[in-house]
Coordinates of C-alpha atoms and ligand atoms in Angstrom, one line a residue:
M22 CA 0.0 0.0 0.0
R23 CA 1.7 3.2 -1.2
I24 CA 0.2 6.5 0.0
D25 CA 1.3 10.0 -1.0
L26 CA -0.6 12.7 1.0
H27 CA 0.8 15.9 -0.5
T28 CA 0.8 16.9 -4.2
H29 CA 0.1 19.9 -6.3
S30 CA -1.6 20.3 -9.7
N31 CA -1.7 23.4 -12.0
R32 CA -4.7 24.6 -10.0
S33 CA -2.0 26.1 -7.9
D34 CA 1.8 25.9 -8.5
G35 CA 2.2 22.3 -9.8
T36 CA 2.8 22.0 -13.5
D37 CA 0.4 19.1 -14.4
P38 CA -3.3 19.3 -15.0
V39 CA -5.3 17.4 -12.4
D40 CA -6.1 14.4 -14.6
V41 CA -2.4 14.1 -15.7
L42 CA -1.3 14.2 -12.1
I43 CA -3.7 11.3 -11.1
R44 CA -2.5 9.3 -14.1
H45 CA 1.1 9.8 -13.1
A46 CA 0.3 8.7 -9.6
R47 CA -1.2 5.5 -11.0
Q48 CA 1.9 5.0 -13.2
A49 CA 4.2 5.6 -10.2
G50 CA 2.4 2.6 -8.4
L51 CA 0.6 4.7 -5.8
D52 CA -2.5 3.3 -4.2
V53 CA -3.7 6.5 -2.6
I54 CA -3.0 10.2 -3.5
A55 CA -4.1 13.4 -1.8
L56 CA -4.4 16.5 -3.9
T57 CA -3.3 19.5 -1.7
D58 CA -3.1 22.6 -3.8
H59 CA -2.3 25.9 -2.2
D60 CA -5.3 27.6 -0.8
T61 CA -7.8 26.1 -3.2
A62 CA -10.0 23.1 -3.5
D63 CA -10.7 23.7 -7.2
G64 CA -9.1 20.5 -8.4
W65 CA -11.1 18.1 -6.2
P66 CA -14.0 17.2 -8.5
E67 CA -11.8 16.5 -11.4
A68 CA -9.3 14.6 -9.3
R69 CA -12.1 12.4 -7.8
L70 CA -13.4 11.6 -11.3
A71 CA -9.9 10.6 -12.6
A72 CA -9.2 8.6 -9.4
E73 CA -12.4 6.7 -9.7
E74 CA -11.8 6.0 -13.4
L75 CA -8.3 4.7 -12.7
G76 CA -9.2 2.9 -9.5
I77 CA -6.7 4.8 -7.3
G78 CA -7.6 6.1 -3.8
F79 CA -8.1 9.9 -3.5
V80 CA -8.1 12.1 -0.4
P81 CA -9.2 15.7 -1.0
G82 CA -6.9 18.2 0.7
L83 CA -5.6 21.8 0.8
E84 CA -2.3 23.4 1.8
I85 CA -3.3 26.6 3.6
S86 CA -0.8 29.5 3.8
C87 CA -0.1 30.5 7.4
K88 CA 2.3 32.8 9.1
L89 CA 3.7 32.7 12.6
N90 CA 5.8 35.6 13.8
G91 CA 6.3 36.6 10.2
I92 CA 7.6 33.2 9.2
S93 CA 5.7 31.2 6.5
V94 CA 4.1 28.0 7.8
H95 CA 2.0 25.6 5.6
L96 CA -1.0 23.7 7.0
L97 CA -2.2 20.6 5.2
S98 CA -5.9 20.1 5.7
Y99 CA -7.6 16.8 4.8
L100 CA -11.3 16.4 4.1
P101 CA -12.6 19.8 5.2
D102 CA -15.7 21.3 3.8
P103 CA -14.1 24.1 1.6
S104 CA -17.5 25.9 1.4
Y105 CA -17.7 26.3 5.2
P106 CA -18.2 30.1 5.2
P107 CA -15.5 31.2 7.6
L108 CA -12.9 29.0 5.9
A109 CA -14.1 29.9 2.4
K110 CA -13.9 33.5 3.2
D111 CA -10.3 33.3 4.6
L112 CA -9.1 31.2 1.6
Q113 CA -10.6 33.9 -0.7
I114 CA -8.7 36.6 1.1
I115 CA -5.4 34.6 0.9
R116 CA -5.9 34.1 -2.8
A117 CA -6.7 37.8 -3.3
G118 CA -3.5 38.7 -1.5
R119 CA -1.5 36.3 -3.7
N120 CA -2.8 38.2 -6.8
D121 CA -2.4 41.7 -5.3
R122 CA 1.3 41.3 -4.7
I123 CA 2.2 40.4 -8.2
P124 CA 2.6 44.0 -9.4
T125 CA 4.9 44.7 -6.4
I126 CA 7.0 41.7 -7.2
V127 CA 7.3 42.8 -10.8
A128 CA 8.2 46.4 -9.8
R129 CA 10.9 45.2 -7.4
L130 CA 12.5 42.9 -10.0
N131 CA 12.3 45.7 -12.6
S132 CA 14.1 48.0 -10.1
I133 CA 17.1 45.7 -10.0
G134 CA 17.1 45.4 -13.8
V135 CA 15.2 42.2 -14.3
P136 CA 12.9 42.4 -17.3
L137 CA 9.4 41.2 -16.4
T138 CA 5.7 42.3 -16.8
V139 CA 2.6 41.5 -14.8
D140 CA 1.1 40.0 -18.0
E141 CA 4.0 37.7 -18.4
V142 CA 3.4 36.3 -14.9
L143 CA -0.4 36.0 -15.4
A144 CA 0.2 34.1 -18.7
Q145 CA 1.9 31.4 -16.6
A146 CA -1.0 31.2 -14.2
T147 CA -4.0 30.7 -16.5
G148 CA -6.6 28.5 -15.0
T149 CA -5.3 28.7 -11.4
P150 CA -7.1 30.7 -8.8
S151 CA -3.9 30.6 -6.6
V152 CA -1.0 32.5 -8.1
G153 CA 2.4 32.0 -6.5
R154 CA 6.1 32.8 -6.8
P155 CA 6.5 29.7 -8.9
H156 CA 4.5 31.4 -11.6
V157 CA 6.8 34.4 -11.4
A158 CA 9.6 31.9 -11.8
D159 CA 8.0 30.4 -14.9
A160 CA 7.7 33.8 -16.4
L161 CA 11.4 34.4 -15.8
V162 CA 12.2 31.1 -17.5
A163 CA 9.9 31.9 -20.4
N164 CA 11.6 35.3 -21.1
G165 CA 15.0 33.8 -20.9
T166 CA 16.2 35.4 -17.6
V167 CA 16.8 32.1 -15.9
A168 CA 17.0 28.5 -16.8
N169 CA 14.5 27.0 -14.4
R170 CA 12.4 27.5 -11.3
T171 CA 15.3 26.7 -8.9
E172 CA 17.5 29.3 -10.4
A173 CA 14.7 31.9 -10.2
F174 CA 14.2 31.2 -6.5
D175 CA 17.9 31.1 -5.8
R176 CA 18.5 34.5 -7.5
Y177 CA 15.3 36.4 -7.1
L178 CA 12.4 34.8 -5.3
A179 CA 13.6 32.9 -2.2
D180 CA 12.8 34.5 1.2
G181 CA 15.0 37.6 1.6
R182 CA 15.6 38.1 -2.2
A183 CA 14.3 41.1 -4.1
G184 CA 11.3 39.4 -5.5
H185 CA 10.0 38.0 -2.3
V186 CA 6.9 39.9 -1.2
A187 CA 4.9 38.4 1.7
H188 CA 1.2 37.8 1.2
Y189 CA -1.7 37.6 3.6
A190 CA -1.7 34.3 5.6
L191 CA -3.5 32.9 8.7
E192 CA -2.1 32.4 12.1
P193 CA -1.7 28.6 12.4
G194 CA -3.9 28.3 15.5
R195 CA -6.7 30.1 13.7
A196 CA -6.3 27.9 10.5
I197 CA -6.3 24.7 12.6
D198 CA -9.6 25.9 14.3
L199 CA -11.2 26.6 11.0
V200 CA -10.2 23.3 9.5
R201 CA -11.6 21.4 12.4
E202 CA -14.8 23.4 12.4
A203 CA -15.1 22.5 8.7
G204 CA -14.8 18.8 9.6
G205 CA -11.2 18.4 8.4
V206 CA -7.9 17.1 9.7
P207 CA -5.1 19.7 10.2
V208 CA -1.5 18.5 9.7
I209 CA 1.5 20.8 9.7
A210 CA 3.4 20.5 6.4
H211 CA 7.2 20.1 6.4
P212 CA 7.5 21.7 9.9
W213 CA 11.3 21.8 9.7
G214 CA 11.4 22.8 6.1
R215 CA 12.8 25.9 4.4
S216 CA 11.5 28.6 6.7
S217 CA 9.1 27.1 9.2
Y218 CA 11.9 25.3 11.2
K219 CA 12.6 28.7 12.8
V220 CA 9.2 28.7 14.5
M221 CA 8.0 25.1 14.6
T222 CA 9.7 24.1 17.8
E223 CA 8.5 21.0 19.7
E224 CA 7.0 23.5 22.2
T225 CA 5.0 25.3 19.5
I226 CA 3.8 22.0 17.9
G227 CA 2.7 20.9 21.4
R228 CA 0.8 24.1 22.0
L229 CA -1.0 23.8 18.6
V230 CA -2.0 20.2 19.6
D231 CA -3.1 21.2 23.2
D232 CA -4.8 24.5 22.4
H233 CA -6.2 23.9 18.9
G234 CA -6.3 20.2 18.2
L235 CA -3.6 19.9 15.6
A236 CA -3.9 16.3 14.5
G237 CA -0.5 15.6 12.9
I238 CA 2.8 16.6 11.4
E239 CA 4.4 15.8 8.1
V240 CA 7.6 13.9 8.9
D241 CA 9.0 12.2 5.7
H242 CA 9.5 15.1 3.3
Q243 CA 12.4 16.0 1.1
D244 CA 13.1 19.2 3.1
H245 CA 13.9 17.1 6.2
S246 CA 17.2 15.4 6.8
P247 CA 17.2 11.8 8.1
E248 CA 18.0 13.2 11.6
S249 CA 15.1 15.7 11.4
R250 CA 12.8 13.0 10.4
E251 CA 13.7 10.8 13.4
A252 CA 13.4 13.8 15.8
L253 CA 10.0 14.8 14.3
R254 CA 8.7 11.2 14.5
A255 CA 9.7 11.1 18.1
I256 CA 7.9 14.4 18.7
A257 CA 4.7 13.0 17.0
R258 CA 4.9 9.8 19.1
N259 CA 5.4 11.9 22.4
L260 CA 2.4 14.0 21.5
G261 CA 0.3 11.1 20.4
I262 CA -0.3 12.7 17.0
I263 CA -0.3 11.4 13.4
Y264 CA 2.9 11.5 11.3
T265 CA 2.7 11.5 7.5
G266 CA 5.1 11.2 4.6
S267 CA 4.7 12.6 1.1
S268 CA 6.4 13.8 -2.1
D269 CA 5.1 17.4 -2.2
H270 CA 5.1 16.8 -5.9
H271 CA 4.9 19.9 -8.2
G272 CA 5.1 18.1 -11.6
A273 CA 8.2 19.3 -13.5
G274 CA 8.3 22.4 -11.2
K275 CA 10.4 20.9 -8.4
I276 CA 13.3 18.5 -8.7
D277 CA 13.7 15.6 -6.3
H278 CA 10.0 15.6 -5.5
D279 CA 8.8 12.6 -7.6
L280 CA 5.5 11.1 -6.8
G281 CA 5.9 8.5 -4.0
V282 CA 9.4 9.5 -3.1
N283 CA 8.2 9.5 0.5
S284 CA 5.0 7.8 1.7
T285 CA 2.6 7.6 4.6
E286 CA 2.2 4.3 6.6
P287 CA -1.3 2.8 6.1
E288 CA -1.9 2.9 9.9
Q289 CA -1.3 6.6 9.9
L290 CA -3.8 7.1 7.1
E291 CA -6.3 5.0 9.1
R292 CA -5.8 7.3 12.1
L293 CA -6.3 10.3 9.9
L294 CA -9.5 9.0 8.5
E295 CA -10.7 8.2 12.1
V296 CA -10.0 11.9 13.1
A297 CA -11.9 13.0 9.9
K298 CA -14.9 10.9 10.9
T299 CA -14.9 12.5 14.4
N300 CA -14.4 16.1 13.1
A301 CA -17.0 15.6 10.4
A302 CA -19.6 14.4 12.9
A303 CA -19.1 17.5 15.0
S304 CA -19.2 19.8 11.9
V305 CA -22.3 21.5 10.4
G306 CA -20.8 21.6 6.9
H307 CA -20.9 19.3 3.8
V308 CA -17.8 17.3 4.5
P309 CA -16.3 15.4 1.5
E310 CA -15.4 11.8 1.6
A311 CA -12.2 10.0 0.6
Y312 CA -12.5 7.6 -2.3
L313 CA -10.8 4.4 -1.4
P314 CA -11.4 1.5 -3.8
Ligands
AMP15 P1 4.3 31.5 -2.5 O1 3.2 30.5 -2.1 O2 3.9 32.3 -3.6 O3 4.9 32.2 -1.3 O4 5.4 30.5 -3.1 C1 5.9 29.5 -2.3 C2 5.9 28.2 -3.1 O5 7.1 28.3 -4.0 C3 6.1 26.9 -2.3 O6 4.9 26.4 -2.0 C4 6.9 26.1 -3.3 O7 6.0 25.4 -4.1 C5 7.6 27.0 -4.1 N1 9.1 27.1 -3.8 C6 9.6 27.7 -2.7 N2 11.0 27.6 -2.8 C7 11.3 27.0 -4.0 C8 12.5 26.7 -4.6 N3 13.7 26.9 -4.1 N4 12.4 26.0 -5.8 C9 11.2 25.8 -6.4 N5 10.0 26.1 -5.8 C10 10.0 26.7 -4.6
FE16 FE1 4.0 25.0 -3.9
FE17 FE1 4.4 23.7 1.4
ZN18 ZN1 3.1 21.7 -1.0

């Protein structure tokens, strides 16, 4: 049983259309895949159809943009009702903030001599309601400024570089509350990844569990060293929460993130589905179901 609980389609900053992503998951030998686009559930209906057609398990999810003390933190959210009004409203505000910052990013890059227009960025983000820095990167590749997304981030877009402009994001405790109210299961993505390691201490993770009902943390992720994975697994066990593993696949957009490169143990998915059942029962919303053939 191979389970990958964190992937992106071109509904956010992955490069593959939803149906292609699901087909690739089948070809990679996966039995269950979660679609977790940034701040949007747009791809769910199409993903479910493709999964049913191919006989592969599908768990609907989101990766919600959060910020703690100014540091970006991502919250994976499995099986919430995305139309639960307070959650839908905040997701809408986050997506608007993503769009609104594009002219600022372009102006900043122009000011250091990098040629780029807003239209060039938007041309890379057709069909997505969730524009991100990777689309800016794709525009810089398309106009010949850089060779690939990685070079774009390294030179211009990584945190602290000229083209990094923060966007509106939720406080993690608030996002966890919303996801649970919407009947979903909140799991911190790559807690010791690129930026969040600065704020996601064992103490903070414990506080999010105690005060907000955080259900789990992502442990097996390419941003985590073998030592970090073991330490995080020990933290999850100490706190009695779920630990997951996943690729964080972005299609051709991210190297070393192939589908299934990390996976989630079946017992951990079972626990996750149990929490989903409990949270769904307490929720007033129309909570989606996983498709598990
Ligand atoms: P944003 O959501 O607009 O702040 O952009 C953050 C997204 O950019 C992350 O979710 C990743 O998908 C992607 N990203 C961040 N750093 C890199 C990198 N060094 N190379 C490629 N993609 C990256
Ligand atoms: Fe991404
Ligand atoms: Fe992330
Ligand atoms: Zn992700």
